[in-house]
Amino acid sequence: MATDSLFERVWKVAARVPRGRVTTYGAIARALGSPGAARTVGWAMRAAPARLKLPCHRVITATGELSPEDVFGGPGVQRLLLEDEGVAFNAQGGVDMKRHLWIP
DNA sequence: GCCGTGACGATTC
DNA sequence: CGAATCGCCACGG
């Protein structure tokens, strides 16, 4: 363990995201000291082992857009999970980051 | 050590 | 306003 890779750091931060809140890839990357590694953060999420139980559904893009639904096992799954936690959505189908954006 | 790839981000057209 | 493009960084082969 102790793999100092960015991946593990991302997983650690993502696991700290409180319920009912969401964070962005760029925010995590920036918290890790790599503001331009937003893509790498998303990549880490995709490679995140399910056994970590990471609330990846709470990690969205800076525009409030959610991740590919296919990855969550079905369309609207991520949105349902967030709604269940009390997260509000815009008419555009995006998360209301102004109220739920959480930064490590 | 180089190339390709990718749950992004911001800018430009 | 919507779509397209470039740029960013890190990992795997």
PDB file of C-alpha atoms (C1' of nucleotides) in Angstrom:
ATOM      1  CA  MET A   1       0.000   0.000   0.000  1.00  0.00           C
ATOM      2  CA  ALA A   2       1.432   3.355   0.647  1.00  0.00           C
ATOM      3  CA  THR A   3       1.456   3.736  -3.083  1.00  0.00           C
ATOM      4  CA  ASP A   4       2.144   7.387  -3.249  1.00  0.00           C
ATOM      5  CA  SER A   5       0.422   7.518  -6.583  1.00  0.00           C
ATOM      6  CA  LEU A   6      -2.044  10.268  -7.170  1.00  0.00           C
ATOM      7  CA  PHE A   7      -4.725   7.649  -7.463  1.00  0.00           C
ATOM      8  CA  GLU A   8      -4.605   6.667  -3.847  1.00  0.00           C
ATOM      9  CA  ARG A   9      -4.659  10.279  -2.767  1.00  0.00           C
ATOM     10  CA  VAL A  10      -7.724  10.907  -4.902  1.00  0.00           C
ATOM     11  CA  TRP A  11      -9.501   7.922  -3.409  1.00  0.00           C
ATOM     12  CA  LYS A  12      -8.663   9.145   0.056  1.00  0.00           C
ATOM     13  CA  VAL A  13     -10.084  12.581  -0.591  1.00  0.00           C
ATOM     14  CA  ALA A  14     -13.145  11.257  -2.388  1.00  0.00           C
ATOM     15  CA  ALA A  15     -13.873   9.078   0.624  1.00  0.00           C
ATOM     16  CA  ARG A  16     -13.880  12.207   2.773  1.00  0.00           C
ATOM     17  CA  VAL A  17     -16.675  13.821   0.803  1.00  0.00           C
ATOM     18  CA  PRO A  18     -19.567  14.241   3.243  1.00  0.00           C
ATOM     19  CA  ARG A  19     -22.988  12.923   2.356  1.00  0.00           C
ATOM     20  CA  GLY A  20     -25.220  15.419   0.624  1.00  0.00           C
ATOM     21  CA  ARG A  21     -22.208  17.251  -0.798  1.00  0.00           C
ATOM     22  CA  VAL A  22     -20.395  17.023  -4.090  1.00  0.00           C
ATOM     23  CA  THR A  23     -16.920  17.895  -5.275  1.00  0.00           C
ATOM     24  CA  THR A  24     -15.286  18.443  -8.621  1.00  0.00           C
ATOM     25  CA  TYR A  25     -12.329  16.730 -10.232  1.00  0.00           C
ATOM     26  CA  GLY A  26     -10.481  20.001 -10.516  1.00  0.00           C
ATOM     27  CA  ALA A  27     -11.057  20.720  -6.830  1.00  0.00           C
ATOM     28  CA  ILE A  28      -9.543  17.402  -5.827  1.00  0.00           C
ATOM     29  CA  ALA A  29      -6.658  17.767  -8.218  1.00  0.00           C
ATOM     30  CA  ARG A  30      -6.029  21.229  -6.855  1.00  0.00           C
ATOM     31  CA  ALA A  31      -6.190  19.959  -3.281  1.00  0.00           C
ATOM     32  CA  LEU A  32      -3.521  17.444  -4.173  1.00  0.00           C
ATOM     33  CA  GLY A  33      -1.281  20.139  -5.528  1.00  0.00           C
ATOM     34  CA  SER A  34      -1.927  19.434  -9.185  1.00  0.00           C
ATOM     35  CA  PRO A  35      -4.535  21.869 -10.459  1.00  0.00           C
ATOM     36  CA  GLY A  36      -4.142  20.641 -14.000  1.00  0.00           C
ATOM     37  CA  ALA A  37      -4.521  16.988 -13.182  1.00  0.00           C
ATOM     38  CA  ALA A  38      -8.289  17.080 -13.251  1.00  0.00           C
ATOM     39  CA  ARG A  39      -8.274  14.423 -15.942  1.00  0.00           C
ATOM     40  CA  THR A  40      -6.010  12.217 -13.917  1.00  0.00           C
ATOM     41  CA  VAL A  41      -8.401  12.499 -10.994  1.00  0.00           C
ATOM     42  CA  GLY A  42     -11.282  11.274 -13.090  1.00  0.00           C
ATOM     43  CA  TRP A  43      -9.084   8.514 -14.333  1.00  0.00           C
ATOM     44  CA  ALA A  44      -8.352   7.486 -10.753  1.00  0.00           C
ATOM     45  CA  MET A  45     -12.059   7.307 -10.063  1.00  0.00           C
ATOM     46  CA  ARG A  46     -12.601   5.093 -13.005  1.00  0.00           C
ATOM     47  CA  ALA A  47      -9.783   2.856 -11.800  1.00  0.00           C
ATOM     48  CA  ALA A  48     -11.012   3.016  -8.211  1.00  0.00           C
ATOM     49  CA  PRO A  49     -11.690  -0.497  -6.883  1.00  0.00           C
ATOM     50  CA  ALA A  50     -15.281  -0.945  -5.742  1.00  0.00           C
ATOM     51  CA  ARG A  51     -14.030  -2.443  -2.507  1.00  0.00           C
ATOM     52  CA  LEU A  52     -13.065   1.049  -1.383  1.00  0.00           C
ATOM     53  CA  LYS A  53     -16.720   2.019  -1.595  1.00  0.00           C
ATOM     54  CA  LEU A  54     -15.801   5.445  -2.856  1.00  0.00           C
ATOM     55  CA  PRO A  55     -18.748   7.811  -3.250  1.00  0.00           C
ATOM     56  CA  CYS A  56     -17.665   8.460  -6.800  1.00  0.00           C
ATOM     57  CA  HIS A  57     -21.195   9.613  -7.532  1.00  0.00           C
ATOM     58  CA  ARG A  58     -20.379  12.667  -5.414  1.00  0.00           C
ATOM     59  CA  VAL A  59     -17.528  13.595  -7.699  1.00  0.00           C
ATOM     60  CA  ILE A  60     -18.687  15.601 -10.682  1.00  0.00           C
ATOM     61  CA  THR A  61     -17.273  17.997 -13.242  1.00  0.00           C
ATOM     62  CA  ALA A  62     -16.739  21.713 -12.616  1.00  0.00           C
ATOM     63  CA  THR A  63     -19.770  22.486 -14.755  1.00  0.00           C
ATOM     64  CA  GLY A  64     -22.005  20.430 -12.495  1.00  0.00           C
ATOM     65  CA  GLU A  65     -22.217  17.667 -15.034  1.00  0.00           C
ATOM     66  CA  LEU A  66     -22.329  14.093 -13.799  1.00  0.00           C
ATOM     67  CA  SER A  67     -20.152  11.208 -14.929  1.00  0.00           C
ATOM     68  CA  PRO A  68     -21.128   8.740 -17.652  1.00  0.00           C
ATOM     69  CA  GLU A  69     -24.187   6.877 -16.458  1.00  0.00           C
ATOM     70  CA  ASP A  70     -22.965   3.678 -18.016  1.00  0.00           C
ATOM     71  CA  VAL A  71     -20.252   3.516 -15.399  1.00  0.00           C
ATOM     72  CA  PHE A  72     -22.811   3.503 -12.615  1.00  0.00           C
ATOM     73  CA  GLY A  73     -24.618   0.549 -14.018  1.00  0.00           C
ATOM     74  CA  GLY A  74     -27.468   2.462 -15.587  1.00  0.00           C
ATOM     75  CA  PRO A  75     -28.838   5.811 -16.682  1.00  0.00           C
ATOM     76  CA  GLY A  76     -29.858   8.222 -13.930  1.00  0.00           C
ATOM     77  CA  VAL A  77     -28.299   6.076 -11.244  1.00  0.00           C
ATOM     78  CA  GLN A  78     -25.817   8.693 -10.129  1.00  0.00           C
ATOM     79  CA  ARG A  79     -28.483  11.348 -10.094  1.00  0.00           C
ATOM     80  CA  LEU A  80     -30.779   9.197  -8.002  1.00  0.00           C
ATOM     81  CA  LEU A  81     -27.996   8.562  -5.519  1.00  0.00           C
ATOM     82  CA  LEU A  82     -27.310  12.269  -5.143  1.00  0.00           C
ATOM     83  CA  GLU A  83     -30.972  13.151  -4.896  1.00  0.00           C
ATOM     84  CA  ASP A  84     -31.335  10.547  -2.204  1.00  0.00           C
ATOM     85  CA  GLU A  85     -28.622  12.326  -0.253  1.00  0.00           C
ATOM     86  CA  GLY A  86     -30.418  15.628  -0.513  1.00  0.00           C
ATOM     87  CA  VAL A  87     -28.550  17.121  -3.453  1.00  0.00           C
ATOM     88  CA  ALA A  88     -30.531  19.537  -5.594  1.00  0.00           C
ATOM     89  CA  PHE A  89     -30.398  19.541  -9.368  1.00  0.00           C
ATOM     90  CA  ASN A  90     -30.853  22.308 -11.892  1.00  0.00           C
ATOM     91  CA  ALA A  91     -33.302  22.308 -14.733  1.00  0.00           C
ATOM     92  CA  GLN A  92     -30.310  21.546 -16.874  1.00  0.00           C
ATOM     93  CA  GLY A  93     -29.846  18.239 -15.104  1.00  0.00           C
ATOM     94  CA  GLY A  94     -26.728  19.457 -13.344  1.00  0.00           C
ATOM     95  CA  VAL A  95     -25.938  19.553  -9.639  1.00  0.00           C
ATOM     96  CA  ASP A  96     -26.415  22.787  -7.779  1.00  0.00           C
ATOM     97  CA  MET A  97     -22.774  23.224  -6.858  1.00  0.00           C
ATOM     98  CA  LYS A  98     -23.505  26.615  -5.353  1.00  0.00           C
ATOM     99  CA  ARG A  99     -25.119  24.761  -2.476  1.00  0.00           C
ATOM    100  CA  HIS A 100     -23.435  21.377  -2.444  1.00  0.00           C
ATOM    101  CA  LEU A 101     -19.934  22.026  -3.702  1.00  0.00           C
ATOM    102  CA  TRP A 102     -17.481  20.682  -1.142  1.00  0.00           C
ATOM    103  CA  ILE A 103     -13.761  21.226  -1.255  1.00  0.00           C
ATOM    104  CA  PRO A 104     -11.209  19.252   0.787  1.00  0.00           C
TER     105      PRO A 104
ATOM    106  C1'  DG B   1      12.315   7.138 -22.269  1.00  0.00           C
ATOM    107  C1'  DC B   2       8.493   7.876 -25.771  1.00  0.00           C
ATOM    108  C1'  DC B   3       3.531   7.228 -27.152  1.00  0.00           C
ATOM    109  C1'  DG B   4      -1.178   6.768 -26.208  1.00  0.00           C
ATOM    110  C1'  DT B   5      -4.997   7.464 -23.403  1.00  0.00           C
ATOM    111  C1'  DG B   6      -8.543   9.608 -20.320  1.00  0.00           C
ATOM    112  C1'  DA B   7     -15.202  10.194 -14.927  1.00  0.00           C
ATOM    113  C1'  DC B   8     -11.643  17.296 -17.080  1.00  0.00           C
ATOM    114  C1'  DG B   9     -11.114  22.519 -17.640  1.00  0.00           C
ATOM    115  C1'  DA B  10     -11.028  26.608 -19.819  1.00  0.00           C
ATOM    116  C1'  DT B  11     -11.007  29.227 -24.054  1.00  0.00           C
ATOM    117  C1'  DT B  12     -12.276  30.180 -28.715  1.00  0.00           C
ATOM    118  C1'  DC B  13     -15.158  30.115 -32.865  1.00  0.00           C
TER     119       DC B  13
ATOM    120  C1'  DC C   1     -25.684  30.059 -26.422  1.00  0.00           C
ATOM    121  C1'  DG C   2     -23.691  25.614 -28.366  1.00  0.00           C
ATOM    122  C1'  DA C   3     -20.085  23.057 -30.230  1.00  0.00           C
ATOM    123  C1'  DA C   4     -15.272  22.280 -31.042  1.00  0.00           C
ATOM    124  C1'  DT C   5     -10.420  22.592 -29.856  1.00  0.00           C
ATOM    125  C1'  DC C   6      -6.280  22.873 -27.109  1.00  0.00           C
ATOM    126  C1'  DG C   7      -3.928  22.186 -22.915  1.00  0.00           C
ATOM    127  C1'  DC C   8      -3.157  20.054 -18.586  1.00  0.00           C
ATOM    128  C1'  DC C   9      -1.186  15.957 -15.764  1.00  0.00           C
ATOM    129  C1'  DA C  10      -0.448  11.200 -14.483  1.00  0.00           C
ATOM    130  C1'  DC C  11      -0.278   6.080 -15.504  1.00  0.00           C
ATOM    131  C1'  DG C  12       0.388   1.888 -18.521  1.00  0.00           C
ATOM    132  C1'  DG C  13       2.670  -0.498 -22.207  1.00  0.00           C
TER     133       DG C  13
END
